[in-house]
Coordinates of C-alpha atoms in Angstrom, one line a residue:
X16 CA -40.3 99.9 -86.8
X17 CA -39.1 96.3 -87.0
X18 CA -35.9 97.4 -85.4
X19 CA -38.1 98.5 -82.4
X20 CA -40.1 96.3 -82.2
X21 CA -37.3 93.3 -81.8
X22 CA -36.0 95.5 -78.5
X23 CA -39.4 95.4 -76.9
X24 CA -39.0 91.5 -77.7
X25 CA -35.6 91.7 -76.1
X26 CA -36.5 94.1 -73.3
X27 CA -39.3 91.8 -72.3
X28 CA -37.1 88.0 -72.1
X29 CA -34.9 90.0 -70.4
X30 CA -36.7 90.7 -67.5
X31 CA -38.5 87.4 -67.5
X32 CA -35.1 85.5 -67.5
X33 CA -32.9 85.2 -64.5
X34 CA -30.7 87.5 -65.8
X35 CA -32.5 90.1 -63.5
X36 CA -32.5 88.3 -60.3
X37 CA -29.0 87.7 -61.1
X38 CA -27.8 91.2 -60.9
X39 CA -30.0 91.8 -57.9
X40 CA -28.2 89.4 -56.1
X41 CA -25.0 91.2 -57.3
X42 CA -26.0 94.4 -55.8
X43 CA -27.1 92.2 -52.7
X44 CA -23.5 91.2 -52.4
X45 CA -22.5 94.6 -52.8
X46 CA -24.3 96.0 -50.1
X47 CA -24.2 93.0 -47.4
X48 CA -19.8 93.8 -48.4
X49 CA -20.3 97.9 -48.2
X50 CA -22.0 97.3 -44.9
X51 CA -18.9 95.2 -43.0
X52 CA -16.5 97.9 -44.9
X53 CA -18.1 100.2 -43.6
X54 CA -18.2 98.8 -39.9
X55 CA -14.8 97.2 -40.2
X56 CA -13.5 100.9 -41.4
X57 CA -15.6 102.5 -38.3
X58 CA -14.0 100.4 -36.0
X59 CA -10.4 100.6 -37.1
X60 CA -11.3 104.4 -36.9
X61 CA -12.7 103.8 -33.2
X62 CA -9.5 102.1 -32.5
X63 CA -7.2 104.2 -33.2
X64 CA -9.0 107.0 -31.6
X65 CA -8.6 105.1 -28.9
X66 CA -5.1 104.4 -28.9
X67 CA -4.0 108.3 -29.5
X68 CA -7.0 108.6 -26.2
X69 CA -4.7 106.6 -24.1
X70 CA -1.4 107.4 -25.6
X71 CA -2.2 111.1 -24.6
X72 CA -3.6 109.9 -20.9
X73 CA -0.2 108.6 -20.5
X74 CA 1.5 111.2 -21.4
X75 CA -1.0 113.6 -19.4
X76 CA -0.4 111.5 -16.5
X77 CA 3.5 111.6 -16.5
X78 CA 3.6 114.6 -16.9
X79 CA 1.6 115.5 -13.4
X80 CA 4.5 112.4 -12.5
X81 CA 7.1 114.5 -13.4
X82 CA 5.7 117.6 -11.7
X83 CA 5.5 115.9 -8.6
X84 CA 8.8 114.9 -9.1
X85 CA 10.6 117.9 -10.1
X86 CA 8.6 119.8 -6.7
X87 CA 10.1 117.6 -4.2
X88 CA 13.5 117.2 -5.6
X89 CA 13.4 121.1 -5.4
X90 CA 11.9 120.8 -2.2
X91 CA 14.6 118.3 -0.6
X92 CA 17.8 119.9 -2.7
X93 CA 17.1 123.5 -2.7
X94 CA 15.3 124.1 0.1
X95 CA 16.0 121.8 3.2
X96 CA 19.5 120.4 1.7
X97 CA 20.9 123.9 0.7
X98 CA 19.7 125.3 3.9
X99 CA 21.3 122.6 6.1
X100 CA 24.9 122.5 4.8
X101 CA 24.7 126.9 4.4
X102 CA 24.2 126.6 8.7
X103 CA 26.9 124.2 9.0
X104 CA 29.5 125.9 6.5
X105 CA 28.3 129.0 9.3
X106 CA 29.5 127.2 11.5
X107 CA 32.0 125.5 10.7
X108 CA 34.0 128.9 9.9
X109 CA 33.3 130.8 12.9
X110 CA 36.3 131.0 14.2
X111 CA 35.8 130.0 17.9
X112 CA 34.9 126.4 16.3
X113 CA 38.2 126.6 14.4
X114 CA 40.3 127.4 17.5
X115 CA 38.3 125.0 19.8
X116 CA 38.6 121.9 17.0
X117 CA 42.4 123.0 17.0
X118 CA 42.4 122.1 20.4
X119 CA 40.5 119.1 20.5
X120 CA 42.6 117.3 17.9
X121 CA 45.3 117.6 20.6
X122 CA 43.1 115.8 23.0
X123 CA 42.4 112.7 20.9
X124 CA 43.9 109.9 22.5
X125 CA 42.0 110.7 25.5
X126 CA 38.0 110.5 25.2
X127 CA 37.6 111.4 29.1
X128 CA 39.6 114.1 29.1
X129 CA 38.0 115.9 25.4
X130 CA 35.0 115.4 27.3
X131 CA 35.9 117.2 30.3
X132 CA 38.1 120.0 28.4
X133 CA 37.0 123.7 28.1
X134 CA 36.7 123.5 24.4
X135 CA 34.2 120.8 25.1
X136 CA 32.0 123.3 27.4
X137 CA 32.9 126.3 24.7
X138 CA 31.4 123.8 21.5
X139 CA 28.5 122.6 23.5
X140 CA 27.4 126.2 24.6
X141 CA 27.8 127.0 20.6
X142 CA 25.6 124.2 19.6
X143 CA 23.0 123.8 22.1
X144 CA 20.2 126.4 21.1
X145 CA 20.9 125.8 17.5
X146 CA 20.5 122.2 17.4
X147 CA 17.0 122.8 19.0
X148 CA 16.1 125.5 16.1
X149 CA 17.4 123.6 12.9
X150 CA 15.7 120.3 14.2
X151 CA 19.4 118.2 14.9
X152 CA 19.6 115.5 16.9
X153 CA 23.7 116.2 17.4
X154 CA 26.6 117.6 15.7
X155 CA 30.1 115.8 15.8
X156 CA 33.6 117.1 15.3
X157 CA 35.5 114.6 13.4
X158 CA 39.2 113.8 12.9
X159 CA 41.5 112.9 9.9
X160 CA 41.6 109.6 11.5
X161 CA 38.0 109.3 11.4
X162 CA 37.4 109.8 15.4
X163 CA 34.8 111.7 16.5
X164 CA 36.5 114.5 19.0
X165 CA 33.2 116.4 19.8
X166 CA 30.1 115.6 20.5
X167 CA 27.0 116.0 22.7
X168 CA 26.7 112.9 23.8
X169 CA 29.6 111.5 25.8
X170 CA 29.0 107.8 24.6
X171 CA 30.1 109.3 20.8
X172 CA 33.5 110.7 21.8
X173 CA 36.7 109.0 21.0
X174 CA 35.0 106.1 18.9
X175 CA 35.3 105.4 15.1
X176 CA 32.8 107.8 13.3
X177 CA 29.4 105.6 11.9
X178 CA 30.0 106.8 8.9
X179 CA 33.3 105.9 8.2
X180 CA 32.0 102.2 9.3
X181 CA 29.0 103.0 6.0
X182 CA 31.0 104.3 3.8
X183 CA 34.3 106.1 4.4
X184 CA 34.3 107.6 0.7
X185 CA 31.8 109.9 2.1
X186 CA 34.4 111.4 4.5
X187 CA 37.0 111.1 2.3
X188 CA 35.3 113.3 -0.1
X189 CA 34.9 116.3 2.8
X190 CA 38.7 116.2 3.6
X191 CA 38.9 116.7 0.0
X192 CA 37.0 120.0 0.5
X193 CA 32.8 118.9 -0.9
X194 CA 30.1 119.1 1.8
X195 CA 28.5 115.3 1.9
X196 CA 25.0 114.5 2.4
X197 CA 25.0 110.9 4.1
X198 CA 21.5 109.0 3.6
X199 CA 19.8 107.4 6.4
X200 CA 22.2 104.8 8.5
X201 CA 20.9 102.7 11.4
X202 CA 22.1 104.3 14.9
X203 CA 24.9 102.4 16.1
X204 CA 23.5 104.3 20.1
X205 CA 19.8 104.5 21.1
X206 CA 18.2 107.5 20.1
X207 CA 15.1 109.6 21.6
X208 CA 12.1 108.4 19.2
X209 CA 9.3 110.7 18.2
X210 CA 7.9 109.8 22.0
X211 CA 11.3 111.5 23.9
X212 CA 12.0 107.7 24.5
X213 CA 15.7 106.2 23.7
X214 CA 15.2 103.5 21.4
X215 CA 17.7 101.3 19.7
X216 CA 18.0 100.7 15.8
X217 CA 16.5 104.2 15.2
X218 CA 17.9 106.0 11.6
X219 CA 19.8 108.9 11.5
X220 CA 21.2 110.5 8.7
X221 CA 23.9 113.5 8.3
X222 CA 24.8 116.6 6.8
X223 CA 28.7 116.8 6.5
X224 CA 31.4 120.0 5.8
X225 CA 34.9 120.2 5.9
X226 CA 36.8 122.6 8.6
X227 CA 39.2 124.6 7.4
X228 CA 42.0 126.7 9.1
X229 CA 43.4 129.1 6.6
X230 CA 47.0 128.1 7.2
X231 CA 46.7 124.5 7.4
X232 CA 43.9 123.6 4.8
X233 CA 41.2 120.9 6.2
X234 CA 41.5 120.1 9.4
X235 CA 38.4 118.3 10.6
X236 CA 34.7 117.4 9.6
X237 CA 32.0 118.7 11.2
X238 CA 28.8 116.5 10.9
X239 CA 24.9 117.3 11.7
X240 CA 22.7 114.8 13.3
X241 CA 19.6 114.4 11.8
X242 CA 16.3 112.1 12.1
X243 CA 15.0 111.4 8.7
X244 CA 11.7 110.9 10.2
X245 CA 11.3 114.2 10.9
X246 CA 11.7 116.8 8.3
X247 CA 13.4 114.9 5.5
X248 CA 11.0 111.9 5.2
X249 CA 7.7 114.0 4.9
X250 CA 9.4 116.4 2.3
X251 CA 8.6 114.5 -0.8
X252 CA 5.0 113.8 0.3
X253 CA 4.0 117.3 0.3
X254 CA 4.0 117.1 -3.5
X255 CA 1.9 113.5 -3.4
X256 CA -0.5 113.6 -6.4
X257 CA -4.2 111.5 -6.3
X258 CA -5.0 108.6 -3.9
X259 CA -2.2 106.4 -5.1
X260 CA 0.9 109.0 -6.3
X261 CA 3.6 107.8 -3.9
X262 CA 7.1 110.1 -4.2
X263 CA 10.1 108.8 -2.2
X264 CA 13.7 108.3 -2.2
X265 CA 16.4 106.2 -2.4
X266 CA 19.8 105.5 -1.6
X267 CA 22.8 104.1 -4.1
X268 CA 21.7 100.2 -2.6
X269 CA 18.0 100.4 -3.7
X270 CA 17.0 101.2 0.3
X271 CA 14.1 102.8 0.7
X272 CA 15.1 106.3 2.7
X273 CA 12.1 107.6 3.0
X274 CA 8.4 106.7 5.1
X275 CA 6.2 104.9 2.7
X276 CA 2.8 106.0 1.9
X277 CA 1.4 102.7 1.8
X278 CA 1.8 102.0 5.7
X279 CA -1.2 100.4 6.1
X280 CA -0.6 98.2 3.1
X281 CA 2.7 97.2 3.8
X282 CA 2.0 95.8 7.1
X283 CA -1.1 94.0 5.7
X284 CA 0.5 92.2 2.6
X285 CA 3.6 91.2 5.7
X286 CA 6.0 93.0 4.0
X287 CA 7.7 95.0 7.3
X288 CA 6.3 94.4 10.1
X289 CA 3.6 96.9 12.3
X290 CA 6.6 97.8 14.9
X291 CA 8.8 98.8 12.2
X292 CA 9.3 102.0 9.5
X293 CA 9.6 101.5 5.8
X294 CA 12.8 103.4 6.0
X295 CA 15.6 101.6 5.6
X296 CA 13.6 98.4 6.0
X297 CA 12.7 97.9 2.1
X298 CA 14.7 97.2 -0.7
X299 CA 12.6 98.6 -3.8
X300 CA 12.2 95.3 -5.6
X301 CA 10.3 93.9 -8.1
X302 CA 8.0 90.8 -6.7
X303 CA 6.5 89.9 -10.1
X304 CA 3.4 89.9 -8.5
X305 CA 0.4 92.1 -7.0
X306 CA 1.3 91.3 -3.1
X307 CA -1.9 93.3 -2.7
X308 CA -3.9 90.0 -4.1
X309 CA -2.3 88.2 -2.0
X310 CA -0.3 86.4 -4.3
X311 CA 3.1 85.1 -3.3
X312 CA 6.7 85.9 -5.4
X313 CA 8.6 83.2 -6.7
X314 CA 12.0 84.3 -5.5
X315 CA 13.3 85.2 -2.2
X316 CA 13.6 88.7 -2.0
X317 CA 17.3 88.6 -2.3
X318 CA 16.7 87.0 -5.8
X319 CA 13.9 89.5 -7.2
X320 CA 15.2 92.3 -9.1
X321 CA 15.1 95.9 -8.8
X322 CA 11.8 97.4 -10.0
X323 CA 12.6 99.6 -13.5
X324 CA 13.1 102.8 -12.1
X325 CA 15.5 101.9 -9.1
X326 CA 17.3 100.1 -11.9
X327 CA 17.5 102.8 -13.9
X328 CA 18.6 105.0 -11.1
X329 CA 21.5 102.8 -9.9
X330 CA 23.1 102.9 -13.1
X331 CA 23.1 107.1 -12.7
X332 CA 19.9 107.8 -15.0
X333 CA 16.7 109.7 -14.8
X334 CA 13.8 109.5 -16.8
X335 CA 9.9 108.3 -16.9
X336 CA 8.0 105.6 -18.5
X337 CA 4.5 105.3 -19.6
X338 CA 4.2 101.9 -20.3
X339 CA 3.8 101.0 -16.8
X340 CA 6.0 98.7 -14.4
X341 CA 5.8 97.2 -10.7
X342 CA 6.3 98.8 -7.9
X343 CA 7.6 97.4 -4.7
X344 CA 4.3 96.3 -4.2
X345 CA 4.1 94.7 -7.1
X346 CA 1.2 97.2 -8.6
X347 CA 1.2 98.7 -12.2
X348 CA 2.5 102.1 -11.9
X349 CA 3.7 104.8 -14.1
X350 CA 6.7 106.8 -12.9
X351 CA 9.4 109.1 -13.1
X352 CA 12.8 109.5 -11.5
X353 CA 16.0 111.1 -10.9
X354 CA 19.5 110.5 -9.6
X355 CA 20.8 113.2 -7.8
X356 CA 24.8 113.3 -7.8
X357 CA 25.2 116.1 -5.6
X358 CA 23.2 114.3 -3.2
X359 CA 23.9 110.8 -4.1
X360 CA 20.4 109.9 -3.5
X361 CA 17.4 109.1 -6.1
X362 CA 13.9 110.3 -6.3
X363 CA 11.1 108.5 -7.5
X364 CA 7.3 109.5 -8.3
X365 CA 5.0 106.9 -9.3
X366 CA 1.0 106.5 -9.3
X367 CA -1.2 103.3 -9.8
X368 CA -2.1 102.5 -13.5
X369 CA -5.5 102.2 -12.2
X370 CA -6.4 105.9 -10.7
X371 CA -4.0 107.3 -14.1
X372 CA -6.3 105.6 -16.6
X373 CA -9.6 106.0 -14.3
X374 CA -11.0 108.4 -17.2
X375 CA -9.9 107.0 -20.0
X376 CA -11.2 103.3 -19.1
X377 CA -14.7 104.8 -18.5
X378 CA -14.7 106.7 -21.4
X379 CA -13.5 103.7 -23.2
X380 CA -15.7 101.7 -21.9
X381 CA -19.0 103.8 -22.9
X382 CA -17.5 104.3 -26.2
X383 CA -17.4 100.3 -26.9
X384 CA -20.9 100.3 -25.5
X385 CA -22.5 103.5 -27.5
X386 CA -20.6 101.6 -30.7
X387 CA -21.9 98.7 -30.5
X388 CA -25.3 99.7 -29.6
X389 CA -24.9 102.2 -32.6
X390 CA -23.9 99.0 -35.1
X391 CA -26.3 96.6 -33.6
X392 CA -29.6 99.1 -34.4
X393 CA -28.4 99.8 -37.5
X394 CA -28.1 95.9 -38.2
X395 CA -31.6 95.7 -36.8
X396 CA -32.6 98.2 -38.8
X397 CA -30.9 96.8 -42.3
X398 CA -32.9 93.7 -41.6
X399 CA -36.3 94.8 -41.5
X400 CA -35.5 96.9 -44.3
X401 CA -34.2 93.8 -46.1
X402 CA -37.1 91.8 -44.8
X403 CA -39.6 94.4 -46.3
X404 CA -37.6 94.3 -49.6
X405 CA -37.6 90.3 -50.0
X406 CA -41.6 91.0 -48.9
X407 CA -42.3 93.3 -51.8
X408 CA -40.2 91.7 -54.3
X409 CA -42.1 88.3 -53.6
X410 CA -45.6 90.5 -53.5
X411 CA -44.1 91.4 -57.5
X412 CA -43.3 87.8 -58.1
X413 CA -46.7 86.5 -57.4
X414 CA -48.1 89.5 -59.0
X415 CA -46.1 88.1 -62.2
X416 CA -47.3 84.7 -62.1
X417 CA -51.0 85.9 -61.9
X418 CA -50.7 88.0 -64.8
X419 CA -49.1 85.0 -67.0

C-alpha cells in the first residue's frame, strides 16, 4: 500500500516537472524531421521519375530519328541509286554502244569530227527518249584519258571530263570495274534551270559504269547527267518527321548535297543568300551559337568545326545521340546518321530538342506545379493543425494553474 502509494507521488511530480514538456518537444523534433524526410524522400522520388521520363523521351525520339533515317537511306540507295546505275549497266552493254564507243575512241583527237561522225548520230538516237524518261540531263562517253568522246552537248566533247577535275579517284575506281556515284559538282557549262533557262553555276551530279568489251576488258566510262534538284534532293524529305525533323545528305567534305528544309531561315539568319540553294553552298558547321537569336559566332566559318554528326560521319561512322548537339544552325537537335561507302555520301536525320521534348517539358512542368501545390497544402495544413495543438495544450496549461 505504501509501495503504491509513493508511485502516485512519483506519477504526479512527474507530470508537474518539465520532464513532460521535454519529451513533447522531443516528439516535436521528431515530427517537424519525419516531415522534411518525407518531402526530401518524395522529391528525390519525383526526380528520378523524371529523369527515367526524359531518358525514355530521348530514346522515344531517336528512335522515330532513326526511322526517318533508315527510310530515306533506303529510299536514295535502293530505290533511286539501284535503279539509276541498273539503266546505265543496260546500257552500257548493249552492244551497239560497245561498237559505237569502239569507234569513238578512234576519233579522239578530233572533237569536230566525233561530233559530226555516224556513231555520234547512232549514240544520240539511243539516248535521246531515255534521257527524257529517267529524268537525265546528259550522258557522256568517257575515255581512259579522262576525255569525254560523247556527249549531247557539243560544248562537252573533246574536253577533260569535270569529274576527273573533282576527283579522279572516282573514275579511276570505274576502269577498275565499280559503278561510282559522284555527289553534286558545280557545272563547269550553263545548265537549263527548273525555268528551261541556261543558267551558270548550276549542280549536277552523276551516275558512273564502266564499258566493257569482252575481249579487251574496260574500255570506257559511261556517265549519267543528273540535277540533284530534282529527284535526288527531295528524296530524303519524303521521310521528314514533325515541324522541325530535317534529313539530308552529305558529301565526304561536310558539303551540304542536299536542299535544306530551313529555306526560309537560312536566308533570314544571312547564312546563303535568297538567289542561292543550300546545296553545295553550306558546310555543315557548328556556329556555337543559336544564329536563329540572332547571335553572332566567334569564328569565321572556316574556323568553326564540324557539328558532331558530320564529324562523326567523316571519320566513316554511323550512329545517334541523345544528348543533343548543334546543328548548322546552331539549334539543339538530336540526330542520327550514316556513312554510306557504296555511295560515298552521309545521311543525317536530326529534329529540334524543343518539338522532341514538347511532351515531356509540359508534363514536367505540371508535375513540379501539382508537387508543390501538393507539399505546400499539406504544410498549410500541418500548421493549423500545430497551431490548434499549441492552442489546446496552452487551454490545459491554464486549466493547470487554475486548479493549483
Amino acid at each position: 500500500m505504501k509501495k503504491s502509494s509513493k508511485i502516485k507521488k512519483l506519477a504526479g511530480y512527474l507530470f508537474k516537472s518539465k520532464v513532460i514538456p521535454s519529451n513533447k518537444n522531443k516528439v516535436e523534433l521528431l515530427r517537424f524531421f519525419s516531415l522534411i524526410g518525407f518531402f526530401i524522400i518524395v522529391l528525390l522520388i519525383f526526380n528520378s521519375s523524371l529523369n527515367q521520363f526524359e531518358k525514355n523521351s530521348r530514346n522515344e525520339a531517336i528512335n522515330i530519328v532513326k526511322t526517318s533515317l533508315n527510310a530515306s537511306h533506303i529510299t536514295v540507295k535502293q530505290f533511286w541509286a539501284k535503279n539509276q546505275f541498273g539503266n546505265a549497266e543496260i546500257w552500257a552493254s548493249d552492244p551497239g554502244i560497245i561498237q559505237s564507243t569502239k569507234e569513238l575512241l578512234k576519233l579522239t583527237e578530233d572533237s569536230i569530227l566525233i561530233s559530226q561522225s555516224a556513231e555520234m548520230t547512232i549514240y544520240r538516237e539511243f539516248f535521246t527518249k531515255r534521257l527524257q524518261i529517267h529524268n537525265a540531263l546528259d550522258i557522256f562517253i568517257i575515255s581512259p584519258d579522262f576525255i569525254n568522246i560523247a556527249s549531247m552537248n557539243n560544248e562537252n566533247i573533246g574536253k577533260l571530263n569535270l569529274i576527273s577535275k573533282s576527283d579522279k579517284t572516282l573514275l579511276e575506281k570505274v576502269f577498275k570495274g565499280q559503278n561510282q556515284l559522284v555527289p553534286p559538282l558545280v557545272s563547269d557549262i550553263p545548265l537549263l534551270d527548273e525555268n528551261g533557262k541556261l543558267v551558270t553555276g548550276n549542280p549536277n551530279m552523276f551516275i558512273m559504269v564502266p564499258i566493257k568489251d569482252i575481249n579487251e576488258g574496260i574500255i570506257a566510262a559511261l556517265c549519267l547527267q543528273f540535277d540533284p534538284l530534282r529527284d535526288f534532293s527531295r528524296l530524303p524529305t519524303i521521310n521528314e518527321i514533325g515541324d522541325t525533323g530535317d534529313t539530308y545528305i552529305v558529301d565526304n567534305k561536310g558539303n551540304l548535297i542536299t536542299e535544306s528544309r530551313f529555306l526560309r531561315q537560312l536566308y533570314s539568319i544571312g547564312l546563303i543568300s535568297s538567289e542561292n540553294h543550300s546545296l553545295l553552298n553550306i558546310e555543315i558547321r557548328d556556329p556555337g551559337v543559336n544564329l536563329l537569336e540572332g547571335l553572332e559566332p566567334k569564328q569565321s566559318n572556316i574556323e568553326l568545326p564540324f557539328t558532331y554528326a558530320v564529324e562523326q560521319l567523316l571519320k566513316g561512322k554511323s550512329g545517334f545521340s541523345t544528348s543533343g548537339y548543334r546543328d548548322y544552325r546552331g539549334v539543339k537537335v538530336l540526330g542520327a546518321w550514316i556513312w554510306d561507302d557504296d555511295l560515298g555520301i552521309g545521311f543525317i536525320s536530326e529534329i529540334d530538342e524543343d518539338e522532341a521534348f514538347a511532351l515531356y517539358k509540359t508534363t514536367r512542368l505540371l508535375s513540379i506545379s501539382l508537387l508543390t501545390i501538393t507539399l505546400l497544402l499539406m504544410l498549410i495544413i500541418e500548421y493549423f493543425n500545430r497551431r490548434k495543438q499549441l492552442k489546446n495544450i496552452s487551454i490545459i496549461e491554464e486549466k493547470e494553474k487554475l486548479d493549483k
